[in-house]
Short mmCIF file of C-alpha atoms and ligand atoms in Angstrom, two decimals:
data_model
loop_
_atom_site.label_atom_id
_atom_site.label_comp_id
_atom_site.label_asym_id
_atom_site.label_seq_id
_atom_site.Cartn_x
_atom_site.Cartn_y
_atom_site.Cartn_z
CA MET N 1 -22.51 0.70 126.46
CA GLY N 2 -24.29 3.91 127.25
CA LEU N 3 -24.14 6.36 130.07
CA PHE N 4 -25.24 9.86 131.09
CA VAL N 5 -22.48 11.40 133.17
CA THR N 6 -22.38 14.88 134.66
CA PHE N 7 -19.50 16.81 136.21
CA GLU N 8 -20.05 19.25 139.05
CA GLY N 9 -17.98 21.37 141.39
CA ILE N 10 -17.37 24.84 142.72
CA GLU N 11 -15.59 27.49 140.65
CA GLY N 12 -11.97 26.52 140.03
CA SER N 13 -12.49 22.89 141.02
CA GLY N 14 -10.71 21.67 137.87
CA LYS N 15 -13.86 20.46 136.12
CA THR N 16 -12.95 21.54 132.59
CA THR N 17 -9.43 20.07 132.69
CA GLN N 18 -10.76 16.78 134.03
CA MET N 19 -13.60 16.64 131.53
CA ASP N 20 -11.13 17.21 128.68
CA LEU N 21 -9.03 14.29 129.93
CA ALA N 22 -11.99 11.98 130.53
CA GLU N 23 -13.35 12.73 127.07
CA ALA N 24 -9.97 12.05 125.45
CA VAL N 25 -9.48 8.75 127.32
CA LEU N 26 -12.99 7.53 126.49
CA ARG N 27 -12.59 8.41 122.80
CA ASP N 28 -9.23 6.70 122.81
CA LYS N 29 -10.91 3.55 124.06
CA GLY N 30 -13.33 3.73 121.15
CA ALA N 31 -16.39 5.09 122.98
CA ARG N 32 -18.82 7.36 121.16
CA VAL N 33 -18.84 10.49 123.29
CA PHE N 34 -21.19 13.46 123.16
CA ARG N 35 -20.13 16.40 125.29
CA THR N 36 -22.14 19.44 126.21
CA ARG N 37 -22.55 21.96 129.01
CA GLU N 38 -24.91 23.96 131.16
CA PRO N 39 -25.87 26.69 131.06
CA GLY N 40 -25.46 26.62 127.28
CA GLY N 41 -24.77 23.73 124.97
CA THR N 42 -27.23 24.79 122.27
CA GLN N 43 -27.06 27.95 120.17
CA ILE N 44 -29.99 29.43 122.07
CA GLY N 45 -28.57 28.23 125.39
CA GLU N 46 -25.18 29.82 124.73
CA ARG N 47 -26.90 33.17 124.17
CA ILE N 48 -28.73 32.81 127.48
CA ARG N 49 -25.41 31.80 129.10
CA SER N 50 -23.83 35.09 128.01
CA VAL N 51 -26.63 37.02 129.68
CA LEU N 52 -26.37 34.89 132.84
CA LEU N 53 -22.61 35.13 133.27
CA SER N 54 -21.86 38.63 132.01
CA PRO N 55 -20.73 40.98 134.80
CA GLU N 56 -23.00 43.51 133.04
CA SER N 57 -25.95 41.47 134.33
CA ARG N 58 -25.14 42.55 137.88
CA GLY N 59 -28.40 43.09 139.74
CA MET N 60 -30.20 40.21 138.05
CA ASP N 61 -32.99 39.01 140.31
CA PHE N 62 -32.47 35.48 141.69
CA MET N 63 -35.79 34.35 140.18
CA THR N 64 -34.73 35.66 136.76
CA GLU N 65 -31.45 33.77 137.14
CA LEU N 66 -33.23 30.54 138.08
CA LEU N 67 -35.73 30.75 135.24
CA LEU N 68 -33.04 31.54 132.65
CA ILE N 69 -31.04 28.51 133.81
CA GLU N 70 -34.12 26.30 133.57
CA ALA N 71 -34.97 27.74 130.13
CA CYS N 72 -31.45 26.86 128.97
CA ARG N 73 -31.94 23.34 130.35
CA ALA N 74 -35.30 22.86 128.63
CA GLN N 75 -33.66 23.67 125.29
CA LEU N 76 -30.60 21.47 125.92
CA VAL N 77 -32.63 18.47 127.04
CA ARG N 78 -35.03 18.58 124.11
CA GLN N 79 -32.57 19.55 121.41
CA GLN N 80 -29.55 17.49 122.47
CA LEU N 81 -29.83 15.23 125.50
CA LEU N 82 -33.01 13.31 124.76
CA PRO N 83 -31.95 12.45 121.18
CA GLN N 84 -28.44 11.55 122.38
CA ILE N 85 -29.49 9.29 125.22
CA GLU N 86 -31.76 7.34 122.96
CA GLY N 87 -28.68 6.14 121.09
CA GLU N 88 -25.62 4.30 122.31
CA GLY N 89 -22.59 6.11 123.63
CA ILE N 90 -21.64 8.28 126.54
CA VAL N 91 -23.08 11.71 127.21
CA LEU N 92 -20.81 14.00 129.24
CA CYS N 93 -22.49 17.11 130.55
CA ASP N 94 -20.65 19.93 132.32
CA ARG N 95 -23.15 20.65 135.14
CA PHE N 96 -26.83 19.72 135.29
CA THR N 97 -29.71 19.81 137.78
CA ASP N 98 -27.46 19.37 140.86
CA ALA N 99 -25.84 22.71 140.04
CA THR N 100 -29.18 24.49 140.42
CA LEU N 101 -29.76 22.89 143.82
CA ALA N 102 -26.22 23.82 144.90
CA TYR N 103 -26.01 27.37 143.46
CA GLN N 104 -29.58 28.66 143.52
CA GLY N 105 -30.73 26.47 146.43
CA TYR N 106 -27.83 26.40 148.89
CA GLY N 107 -25.95 29.39 147.47
CA ARG N 108 -28.83 31.83 146.92
CA GLY N 109 -31.17 30.35 149.51
CA MET N 110 -34.03 29.82 147.07
CA ASP N 111 -36.84 27.36 147.74
CA MET N 112 -35.59 23.78 147.21
CA GLY N 113 -39.05 22.43 146.46
CA LEU N 114 -39.52 24.97 143.67
CA ILE N 115 -36.08 24.16 142.23
CA GLU N 116 -36.79 20.41 142.32
CA GLU N 117 -40.06 21.01 140.49
CA LEU N 118 -38.51 23.26 137.83
CA ASN N 119 -35.60 20.83 137.41
CA GLN N 120 -38.05 18.02 136.85
CA VAL N 121 -40.00 19.94 134.20
CA ALA N 122 -36.97 21.38 132.38
CA ALA N 123 -35.03 18.10 132.41
CA ALA N 124 -38.10 16.11 131.34
CA GLY N 125 -37.40 13.77 134.24
CA ILE N 126 -33.96 12.59 133.12
CA CYS N 127 -31.30 12.08 135.75
CA PRO N 128 -27.59 11.31 135.40
CA ASP N 129 -26.41 7.72 135.87
CA LEU N 130 -23.26 9.06 137.45
CA THR N 131 -22.18 12.47 138.71
CA ILE N 132 -18.55 13.30 139.42
CA LEU N 133 -18.30 16.02 142.05
CA LEU N 134 -14.86 17.58 142.01
CA ASP N 135 -14.30 18.94 145.48
CA CYS N 136 -11.69 21.34 146.77
CA PRO N 137 -11.54 24.06 149.42
CA VAL N 138 -13.01 27.37 148.22
CA GLY N 139 -9.66 29.15 148.70
CA ILE N 140 -7.97 26.81 146.22
CA GLY N 141 -10.77 27.29 143.69
CA ILE N 142 -10.60 31.08 143.98
CA ASP N 143 -6.81 31.02 143.50
CA ARG N 144 -7.23 28.96 140.33
CA ILE N 145 -9.79 31.44 138.94
CA ARG N 146 -7.47 34.36 139.69
CA ARG N 147 -4.54 32.66 137.99
CA ARG N 148 -6.67 31.82 134.96
CA ALA N 149 -7.99 35.38 134.75
CA SER N 150 -4.50 36.88 134.97
CA SER N 151 -3.24 34.54 132.25
CA GLN N 152 -6.20 35.86 130.21
CA GLN N 153 -7.40 32.39 129.18
CA LYS N 154 -10.96 33.32 130.01
CA GLY N 155 -11.21 37.06 129.45
CA ASN N 156 -10.04 39.72 131.81
CA GLY N 157 -11.81 38.95 135.03
CA PRO N 158 -14.22 36.69 136.86
CA ASP N 159 -17.72 36.24 135.42
CA ARG N 160 -20.82 37.31 137.38
CA LEU N 161 -21.04 34.09 139.43
CA GLU N 162 -17.31 33.58 139.89
CA GLY N 163 -17.22 37.11 141.29
CA GLU N 164 -19.70 36.35 144.11
CA GLU N 165 -18.50 36.76 147.70
CA ARG N 166 -16.61 33.91 149.35
CA GLY N 167 -19.53 32.93 151.63
CA PHE N 168 -21.63 32.16 148.56
CA HIS N 169 -18.99 29.73 147.25
CA GLU N 170 -18.71 28.14 150.71
CA ARG N 171 -22.48 27.53 150.77
CA VAL N 172 -22.35 26.04 147.26
CA ARG N 173 -19.56 23.66 148.30
CA THR N 174 -21.40 22.59 151.46
CA GLY N 175 -24.54 22.11 149.39
CA TYR N 176 -22.83 19.91 146.84
CA LEU N 177 -21.37 17.71 149.59
CA GLU N 178 -24.79 17.38 151.19
CA LEU N 179 -26.37 16.47 147.85
CA ALA N 180 -23.68 13.82 147.43
CA ARG N 181 -24.45 12.34 150.85
CA LYS N 182 -28.14 12.10 149.97
CA SER N 183 -27.66 10.79 146.43
CA GLY N 184 -27.53 7.10 147.22
CA GLY N 185 -24.15 6.72 145.51
CA ARG N 186 -24.98 8.52 142.25
CA ILE N 187 -22.78 11.52 143.11
CA ARG N 188 -19.14 10.46 143.59
CA VAL N 189 -16.97 12.97 145.40
CA VAL N 190 -13.44 13.23 144.04
CA ASP N 191 -10.88 15.32 145.91
CA SER N 192 -9.48 17.62 143.22
CA THR N 193 -6.60 19.05 145.24
CA GLY N 194 -4.20 16.31 144.07
CA GLY N 195 -2.24 16.21 140.81
CA VAL N 196 -4.17 16.20 137.54
CA ASP N 197 -3.25 12.59 136.74
CA ALA N 198 -4.12 11.26 140.19
CA VAL N 199 -7.53 12.96 140.03
CA GLN N 200 -8.12 11.60 136.54
CA GLU N 201 -7.36 8.07 137.72
CA LYS N 202 -10.01 8.30 140.41
CA ILE N 203 -12.55 9.68 137.94
CA PHE N 204 -11.83 6.95 135.47
CA ALA N 205 -12.33 4.26 138.10
CA HIS N 206 -15.83 5.65 138.73
CA LEU N 207 -16.55 5.83 134.99
CA GLN N 208 -15.44 2.26 134.53
CA SER N 209 -17.60 0.86 137.29
CA ALA N 210 -20.58 2.87 136.02
CA LEU N 211 -20.02 1.51 132.52
CA GLU N 212 -19.94 -2.03 133.88
CA GLY N 213 -23.07 -1.39 135.93
CA SER N 214 -24.90 0.13 132.97
CA LYS N 215 -24.77 -3.18 131.14
CA GLU N 216 -27.09 -4.65 133.74
CA THR N 217 -29.34 -1.75 134.71
CA CYS N 218 -31.52 0.69 132.88
CA ARG N 219 -29.18 3.27 131.33
CA PHE N 220 -31.09 6.42 132.06
CA ARG N 221 -32.92 6.52 135.30
CA LYS N 222 -35.78 8.89 135.83
CA SER N 223 -35.25 11.50 138.51
CA SER N 224 -38.27 10.07 140.34
CA ASP N 225 -35.99 7.06 141.08
CA ARG N 226 -33.58 9.28 142.97
CA ILE N 227 -32.81 8.33 146.50
CA GLY N 228 -32.83 11.06 149.13
P1 LIG C 301 -18.97 26.98 134.23
O1 LIG C 301 -19.60 26.33 133.05
O2 LIG C 301 -17.73 27.69 133.86
O3 LIG C 301 -18.81 26.06 135.35
O4 LIG C 301 -19.93 28.17 134.67
C1 LIG C 301 -21.26 28.05 134.80
C2 LIG C 301 -21.73 28.94 135.91
O5 LIG C 301 -23.14 28.86 136.00
C3 LIG C 301 -21.17 28.58 137.26
O6 LIG C 301 -20.87 29.76 137.96
C4 LIG C 301 -22.32 27.90 137.95
C5 LIG C 301 -23.53 28.55 137.32
N1 LIG C 301 -24.71 27.69 137.33
C6 LIG C 301 -25.70 27.94 138.27
O7 LIG C 301 -25.59 28.88 139.05
N2 LIG C 301 -26.79 27.13 138.29
C7 LIG C 301 -26.94 26.08 137.42
O8 LIG C 301 -27.94 25.37 137.48
C8 LIG C 301 -25.91 25.84 136.45
C9 LIG C 301 -26.06 24.71 135.49
C10 LIG C 301 -24.82 26.66 136.46
#
């Protein structure tokens, strides 16, 4: 057993809730699970994350944003992911290289070729075996963020990226769906507008078939093997 799984989605898509459930179910079944996130995950990465997401960083140049995200990734991959994927077990990562294509590429309009190149260097060529893309309309995601902010679970207001205009989030969603179409089956789109349990069931079905598949194929494909 061994798998590198990433979770993606627009703001308020229910990613964290679903990752919590998936992690709990996998642990319950006796799997060794390592969970981390981007941007962040490492001590250095979490400090960069604060700079990236703080509303006080308003006015950050898009190139600065991209390079900080890739710097975070370089640290995470070398400090955590590479050692983890050499062992057995399941690595769950909250966002990875697809997020940069969706947010900085489709959302910000930055050069896709440059992002692909930086992703490749920062991620040292590793690519998820499976990516769960939680998809919901932008309006639903924004409502969820507002509710969370008013219940003060995550501070007093939206972070710098959550607070972007609606068109930005629409472009990110469209981008993710396009990436999924081109991914050759690696990115599985799960409609996250249903009930928490129904969504979890769909996710688990994908995890199970990936786990079965991973017994026969190479566990950690290189991103050069990506289709599309
Ligand atoms: P989250 O961990 O709460 O989902 O927040 C992370 C934020 O960082 C989210 O707004 C998406 C953004 N982000 C990018 O813009 N590009 C990236 O490559 C990654 C990993 C995250």
